[in-house]
Short mmCIF file of C-alpha atoms in Angstrom, two decimals:
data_model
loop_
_atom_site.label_atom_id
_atom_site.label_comp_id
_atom_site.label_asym_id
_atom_site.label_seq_id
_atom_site.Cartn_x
_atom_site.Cartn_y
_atom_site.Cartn_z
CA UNK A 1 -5.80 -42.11 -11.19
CA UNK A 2 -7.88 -43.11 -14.04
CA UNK A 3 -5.69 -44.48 -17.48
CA UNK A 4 -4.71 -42.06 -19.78
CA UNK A 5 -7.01 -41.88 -23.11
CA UNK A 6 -6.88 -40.53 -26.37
CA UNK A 7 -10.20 -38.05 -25.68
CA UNK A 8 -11.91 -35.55 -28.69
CA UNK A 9 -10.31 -32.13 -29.16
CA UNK A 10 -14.56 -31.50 -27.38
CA UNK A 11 -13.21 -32.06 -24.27
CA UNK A 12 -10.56 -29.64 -23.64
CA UNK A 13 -11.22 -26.55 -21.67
CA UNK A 14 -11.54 -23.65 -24.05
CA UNK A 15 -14.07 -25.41 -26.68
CA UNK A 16 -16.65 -23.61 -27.45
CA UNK A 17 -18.88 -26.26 -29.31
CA UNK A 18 -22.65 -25.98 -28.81
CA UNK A 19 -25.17 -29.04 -27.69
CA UNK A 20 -27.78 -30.43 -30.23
CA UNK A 21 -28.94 -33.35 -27.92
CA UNK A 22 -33.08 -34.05 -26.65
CA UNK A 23 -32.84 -31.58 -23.80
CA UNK A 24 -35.00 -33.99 -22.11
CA UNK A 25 -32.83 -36.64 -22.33
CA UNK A 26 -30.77 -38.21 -19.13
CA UNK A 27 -28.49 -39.78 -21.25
CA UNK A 28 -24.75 -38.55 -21.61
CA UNK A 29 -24.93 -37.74 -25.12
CA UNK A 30 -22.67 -35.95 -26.64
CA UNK A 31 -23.56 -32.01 -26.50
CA UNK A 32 -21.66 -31.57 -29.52
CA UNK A 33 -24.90 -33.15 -31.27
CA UNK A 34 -27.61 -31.62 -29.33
CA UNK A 35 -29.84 -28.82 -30.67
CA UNK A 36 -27.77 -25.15 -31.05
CA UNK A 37 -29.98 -23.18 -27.78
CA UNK A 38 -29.64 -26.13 -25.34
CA UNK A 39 -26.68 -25.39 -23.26
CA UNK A 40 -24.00 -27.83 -22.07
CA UNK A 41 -24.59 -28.70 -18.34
CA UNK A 42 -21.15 -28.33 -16.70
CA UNK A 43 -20.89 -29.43 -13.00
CA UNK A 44 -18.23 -28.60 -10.42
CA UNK A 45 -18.06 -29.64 -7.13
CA UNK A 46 -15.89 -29.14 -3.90
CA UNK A 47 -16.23 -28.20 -0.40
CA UNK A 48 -15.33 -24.06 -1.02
CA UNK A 49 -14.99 -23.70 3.03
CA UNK A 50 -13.93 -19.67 3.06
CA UNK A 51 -14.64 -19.30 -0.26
CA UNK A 52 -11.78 -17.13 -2.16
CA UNK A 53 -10.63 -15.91 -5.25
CA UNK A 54 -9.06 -19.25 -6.25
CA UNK A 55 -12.62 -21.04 -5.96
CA UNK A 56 -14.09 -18.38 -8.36
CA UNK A 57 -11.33 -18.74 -10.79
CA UNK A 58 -11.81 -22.10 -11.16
CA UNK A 59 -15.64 -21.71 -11.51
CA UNK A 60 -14.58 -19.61 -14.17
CA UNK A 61 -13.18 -21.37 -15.97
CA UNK A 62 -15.80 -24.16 -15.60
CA UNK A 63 -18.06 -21.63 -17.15
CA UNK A 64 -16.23 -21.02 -20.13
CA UNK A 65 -15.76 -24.04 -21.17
CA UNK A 66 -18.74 -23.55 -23.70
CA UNK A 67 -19.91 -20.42 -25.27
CA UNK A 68 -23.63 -21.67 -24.02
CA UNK A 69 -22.59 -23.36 -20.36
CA UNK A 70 -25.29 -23.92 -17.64
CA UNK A 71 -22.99 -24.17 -14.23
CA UNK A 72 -24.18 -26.74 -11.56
CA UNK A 73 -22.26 -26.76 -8.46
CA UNK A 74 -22.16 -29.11 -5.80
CA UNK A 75 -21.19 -28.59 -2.65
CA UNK A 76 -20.89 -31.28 0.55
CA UNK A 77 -22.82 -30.84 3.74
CA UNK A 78 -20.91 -30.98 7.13
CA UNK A 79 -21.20 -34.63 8.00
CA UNK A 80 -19.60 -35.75 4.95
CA UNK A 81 -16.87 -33.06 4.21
CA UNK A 82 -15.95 -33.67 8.31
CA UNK A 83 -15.78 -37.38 7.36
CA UNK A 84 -13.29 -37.06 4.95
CA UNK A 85 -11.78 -33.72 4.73
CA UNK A 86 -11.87 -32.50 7.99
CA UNK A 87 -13.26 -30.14 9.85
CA UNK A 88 -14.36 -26.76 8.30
CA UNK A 89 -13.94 -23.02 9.35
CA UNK A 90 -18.06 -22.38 7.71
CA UNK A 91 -20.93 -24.43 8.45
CA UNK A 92 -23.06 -26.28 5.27
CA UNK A 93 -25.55 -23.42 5.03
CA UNK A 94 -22.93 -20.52 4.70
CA UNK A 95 -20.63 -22.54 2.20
CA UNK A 96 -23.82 -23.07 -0.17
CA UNK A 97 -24.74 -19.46 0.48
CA UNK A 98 -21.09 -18.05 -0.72
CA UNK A 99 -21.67 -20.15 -3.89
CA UNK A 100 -25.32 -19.07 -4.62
CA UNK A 101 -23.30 -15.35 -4.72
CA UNK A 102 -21.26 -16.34 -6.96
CA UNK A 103 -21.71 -14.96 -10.62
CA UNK A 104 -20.29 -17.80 -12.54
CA UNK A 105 -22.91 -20.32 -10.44
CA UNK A 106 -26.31 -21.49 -11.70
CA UNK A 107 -27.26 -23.39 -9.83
CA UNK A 108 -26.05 -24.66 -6.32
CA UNK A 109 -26.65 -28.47 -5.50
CA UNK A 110 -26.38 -28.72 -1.65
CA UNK A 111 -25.52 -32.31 0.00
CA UNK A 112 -23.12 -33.33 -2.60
CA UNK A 113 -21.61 -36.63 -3.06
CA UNK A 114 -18.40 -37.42 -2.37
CA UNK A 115 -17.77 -40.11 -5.60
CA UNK A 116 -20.07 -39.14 -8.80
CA UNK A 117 -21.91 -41.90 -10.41
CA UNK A 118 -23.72 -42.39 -13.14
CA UNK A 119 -26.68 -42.54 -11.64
CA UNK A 120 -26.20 -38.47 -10.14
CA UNK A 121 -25.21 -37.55 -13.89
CA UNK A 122 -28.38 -38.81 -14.76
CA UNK A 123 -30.37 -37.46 -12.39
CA UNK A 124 -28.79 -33.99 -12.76
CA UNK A 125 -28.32 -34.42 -16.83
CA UNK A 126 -24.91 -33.41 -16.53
CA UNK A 127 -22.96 -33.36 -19.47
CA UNK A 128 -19.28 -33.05 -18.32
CA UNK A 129 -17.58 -32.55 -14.64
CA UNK A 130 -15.16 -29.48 -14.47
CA UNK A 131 -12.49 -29.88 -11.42
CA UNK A 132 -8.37 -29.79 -11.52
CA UNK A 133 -6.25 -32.46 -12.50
CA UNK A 134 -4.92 -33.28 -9.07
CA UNK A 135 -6.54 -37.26 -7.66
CA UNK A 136 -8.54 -37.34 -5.01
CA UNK A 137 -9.46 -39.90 -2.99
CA UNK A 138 -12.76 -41.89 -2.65
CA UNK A 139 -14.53 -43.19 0.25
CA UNK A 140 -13.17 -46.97 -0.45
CA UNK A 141 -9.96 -46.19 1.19
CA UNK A 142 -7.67 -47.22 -1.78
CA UNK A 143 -6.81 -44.06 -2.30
CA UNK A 144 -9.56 -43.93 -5.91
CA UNK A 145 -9.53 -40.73 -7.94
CA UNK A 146 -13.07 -39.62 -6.96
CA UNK A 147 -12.96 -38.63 -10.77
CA UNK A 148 -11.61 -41.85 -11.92
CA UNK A 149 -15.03 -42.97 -13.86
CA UNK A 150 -15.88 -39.51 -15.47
CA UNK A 151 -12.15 -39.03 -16.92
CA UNK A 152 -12.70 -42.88 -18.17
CA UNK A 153 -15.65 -41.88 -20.35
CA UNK A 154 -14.48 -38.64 -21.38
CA UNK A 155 -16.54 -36.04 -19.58
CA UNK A 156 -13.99 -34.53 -17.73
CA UNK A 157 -13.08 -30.72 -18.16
CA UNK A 158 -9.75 -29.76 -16.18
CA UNK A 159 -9.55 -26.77 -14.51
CA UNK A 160 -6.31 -25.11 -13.54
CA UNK A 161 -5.99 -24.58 -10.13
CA UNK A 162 -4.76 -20.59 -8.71
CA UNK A 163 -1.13 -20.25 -7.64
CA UNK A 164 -0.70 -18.75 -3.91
CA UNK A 165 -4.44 -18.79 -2.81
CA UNK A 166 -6.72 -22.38 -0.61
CA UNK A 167 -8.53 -22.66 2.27
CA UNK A 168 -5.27 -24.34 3.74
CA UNK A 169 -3.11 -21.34 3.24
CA UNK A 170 -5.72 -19.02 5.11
CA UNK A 171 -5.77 -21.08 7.88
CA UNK A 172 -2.48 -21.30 8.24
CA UNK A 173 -2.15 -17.88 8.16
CA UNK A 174 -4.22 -17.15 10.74
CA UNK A 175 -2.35 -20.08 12.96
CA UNK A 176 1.04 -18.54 12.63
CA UNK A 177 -0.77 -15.37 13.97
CA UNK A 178 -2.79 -16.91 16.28
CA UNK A 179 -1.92 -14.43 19.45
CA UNK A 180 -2.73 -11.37 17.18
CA UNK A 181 -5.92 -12.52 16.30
CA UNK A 182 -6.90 -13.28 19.19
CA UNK A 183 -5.78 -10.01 20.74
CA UNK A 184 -7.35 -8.45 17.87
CA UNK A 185 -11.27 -10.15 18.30
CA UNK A 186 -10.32 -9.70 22.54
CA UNK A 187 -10.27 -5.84 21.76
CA UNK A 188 -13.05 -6.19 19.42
CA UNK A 189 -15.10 -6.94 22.57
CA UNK A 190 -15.23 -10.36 21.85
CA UNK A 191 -15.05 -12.80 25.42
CA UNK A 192 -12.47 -15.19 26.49
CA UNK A 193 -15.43 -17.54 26.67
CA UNK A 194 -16.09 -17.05 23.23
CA UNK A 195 -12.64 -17.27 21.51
CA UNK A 196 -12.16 -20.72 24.07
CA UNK A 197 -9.04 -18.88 25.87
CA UNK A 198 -7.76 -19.79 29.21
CA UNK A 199 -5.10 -17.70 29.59
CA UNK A 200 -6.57 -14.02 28.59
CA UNK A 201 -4.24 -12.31 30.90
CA UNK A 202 -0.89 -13.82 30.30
CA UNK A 203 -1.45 -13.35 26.46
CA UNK A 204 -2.57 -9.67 26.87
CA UNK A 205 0.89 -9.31 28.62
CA UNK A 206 3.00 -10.91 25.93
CA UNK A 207 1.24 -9.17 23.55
CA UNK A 208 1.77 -5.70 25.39
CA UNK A 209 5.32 -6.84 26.09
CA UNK A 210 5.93 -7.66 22.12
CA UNK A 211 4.89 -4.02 21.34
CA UNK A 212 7.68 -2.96 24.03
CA UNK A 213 10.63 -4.58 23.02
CA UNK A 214 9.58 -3.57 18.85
CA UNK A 215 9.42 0.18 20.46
CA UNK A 216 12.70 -0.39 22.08
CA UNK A 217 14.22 -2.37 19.26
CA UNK A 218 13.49 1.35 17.53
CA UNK A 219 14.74 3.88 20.04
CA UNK A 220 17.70 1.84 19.72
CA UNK A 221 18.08 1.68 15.93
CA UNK A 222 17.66 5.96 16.35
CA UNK A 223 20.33 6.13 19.14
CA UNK A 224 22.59 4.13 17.18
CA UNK A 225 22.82 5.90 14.34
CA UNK A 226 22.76 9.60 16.31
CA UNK A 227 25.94 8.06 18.25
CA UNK A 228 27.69 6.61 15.01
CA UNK A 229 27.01 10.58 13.63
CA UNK A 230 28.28 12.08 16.56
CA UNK A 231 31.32 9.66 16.77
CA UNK A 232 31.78 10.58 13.17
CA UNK A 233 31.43 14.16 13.96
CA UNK A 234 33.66 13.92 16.93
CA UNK A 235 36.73 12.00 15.04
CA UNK A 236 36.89 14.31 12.28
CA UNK A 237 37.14 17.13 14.63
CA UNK A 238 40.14 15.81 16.27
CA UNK A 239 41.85 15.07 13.25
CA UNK A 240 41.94 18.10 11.77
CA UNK A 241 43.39 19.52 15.17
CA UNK A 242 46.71 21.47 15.26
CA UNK A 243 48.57 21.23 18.14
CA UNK A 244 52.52 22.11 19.26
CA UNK A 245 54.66 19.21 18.87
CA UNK A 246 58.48 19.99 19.29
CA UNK A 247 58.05 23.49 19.04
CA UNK A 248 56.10 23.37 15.67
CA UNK A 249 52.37 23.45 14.80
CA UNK A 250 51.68 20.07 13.35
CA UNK A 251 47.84 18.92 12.20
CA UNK A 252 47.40 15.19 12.51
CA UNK A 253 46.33 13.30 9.52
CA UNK A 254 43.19 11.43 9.78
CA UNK A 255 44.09 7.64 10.81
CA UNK A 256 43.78 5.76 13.96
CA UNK A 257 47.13 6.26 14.35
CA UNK A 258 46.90 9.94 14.87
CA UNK A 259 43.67 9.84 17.43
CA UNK A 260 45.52 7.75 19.72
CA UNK A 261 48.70 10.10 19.18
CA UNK A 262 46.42 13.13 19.61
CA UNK A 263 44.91 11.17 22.53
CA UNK A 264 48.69 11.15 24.50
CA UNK A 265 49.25 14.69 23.64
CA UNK A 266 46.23 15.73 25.66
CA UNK A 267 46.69 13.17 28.33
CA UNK A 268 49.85 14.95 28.77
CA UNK A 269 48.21 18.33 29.03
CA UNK A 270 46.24 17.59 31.72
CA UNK A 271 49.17 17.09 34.12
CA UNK A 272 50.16 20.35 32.97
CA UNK A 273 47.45 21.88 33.19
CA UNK A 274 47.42 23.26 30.12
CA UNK A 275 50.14 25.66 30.51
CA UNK A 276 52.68 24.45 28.28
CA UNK A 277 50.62 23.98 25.12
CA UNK A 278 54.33 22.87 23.30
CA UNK A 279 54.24 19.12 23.80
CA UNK A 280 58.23 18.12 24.59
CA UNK A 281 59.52 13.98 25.29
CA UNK A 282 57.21 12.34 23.17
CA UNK A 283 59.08 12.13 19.65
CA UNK A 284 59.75 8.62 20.92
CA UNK A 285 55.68 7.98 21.11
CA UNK A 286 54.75 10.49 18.28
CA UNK A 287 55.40 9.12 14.68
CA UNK A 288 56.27 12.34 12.71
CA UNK A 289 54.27 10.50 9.23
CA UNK A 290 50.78 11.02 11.59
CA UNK A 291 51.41 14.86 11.59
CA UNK A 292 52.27 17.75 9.08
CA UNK A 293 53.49 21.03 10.16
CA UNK A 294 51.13 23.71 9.43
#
């Protein structure tokens, strides 16, 4: 990371300062000085693979920096991004493309470099390089801030990066999915061949199975809660029942207590087949608190 300096209130994002400098100049004047209609040359640069909402913010912002701001954008080609990024989900020609449809863009400068130098400022008569705070690291492999000699002369704009939104979050998104995309582009009409899958058949039948246990998972929830309504429904009605107990119609309260009473009571009038409806011998097993006589 490039030492901290004391820089001009001109280089904080949000001045709107115009440039007075020989338009035809390669130098890195100061645009502060330059003639009122030439606009400040702004450059941004990245690799925008699946170019998103967090890319255009920042390009935004990299606009705005002046009230008269000419936007160059850079963008690296395949072989270098691959080199020291990784490998990318759009090819060179589609990630310039994406930018080049961008409103906030000027001008799109394919085959980017991966440090800036002074000797691309001056070819491109850039006057400051927009990017977020964050270091990145150059090709040396001392781990550099690719930025380091543009924040040491003061021609670096910071950009604030968007919360919740990179090319790294999509992707993983799409890799904790994987199986649903893949049944999703399979039913799309799209071949095994193409999406590189060996196994077509046993992932069709996870999927399907997946979709089976989720529907069964649901009957389930239903059934439950018809049961627990019927059980409900069911206890309250044998609560409230009044039955003969010692020669007296009693009405159980409603407790436990008094379902399992209830419970012996008709056990008891099965062996008598219902004949003697007055329930004798069981004050020993009957609590008279569970009942009330009605």
């Amino acid at each position: 990371m490039a030492e901290a300096k004391a820089k001009d209130s001109s280089t904080s994002i949000g001045n709107h300062s115009n440039s007075n400098s020989n338009p035809n100049s390669n130098s890195m004047a100061d645009p502060t000085s330059s003639q009122e209609d030439r606009p400040v040359r702004v450059y941004a640069d990245g690799i925008y693979d699946l170019f998103h909402s967090g890319h255009a913010r920042s390009l935004e912002q990299a606009k705005k920096s002046f009230l008269n701001t000419y936007l160059l954008v850079g963008c690296c080609n395949d072989e270098t991004t691959h080199k020291y990024k990784g490998k990318t989900v759009m090819t060179e020609s589609e990630r310039y493309e994406s930018l080049r449809h961008c409103k906030w863009v000027d001008e799109v400068i394919p085959d980017a470099p991966w440090v800036i130098s002074q000797e691309f400022l001056d070819k491109h008569n850039i006057d400051y390089v927009a990017h977020d705070s964050l270091p990145y690291a150059d090709a040396s492999g001392a781990a550099n801030d690719v930025y380091e000699f543009v924040k040491k002369i003061g021609k670096f704009k910071e950009t604030k990066r968007t919360e919740g939104i990179s090319t790294s979050d999509i992707i993983m998104r799409i890799v904790k999915d994987y199986n649903q995309y893949v049944m999703r582009n399979l039913d799309r009409g799209y071949t095994r061949k193409e999406l590189g899958v060996s196994y077509e058949k046993r992932l069709r039948v996870n999927m399907r199975l997946k979709k089976l246990q989720e529907k069964v998972k649901e009957q389930q929830e239903k059934v439950g809660e018809k049961n627990s309504r019927c059980v409900g429904m069911k206890n309250e009605s044998r609560q409230n029942e009044v039955v003969w107990l010692n020669g007296k119609r009693r009405r159980f309260n409603k407790s436990r207590k008094s379902t399992k009473a209830l419970q012996k009571i008709r056990l008891h009038e099965s062996f008598t087949k219902g004949k003697d409806l007055q329930v004798r011998n069981l004050e020993a097993d009957v609590d008279e608190s569970l009942v009330k006589e009605v």
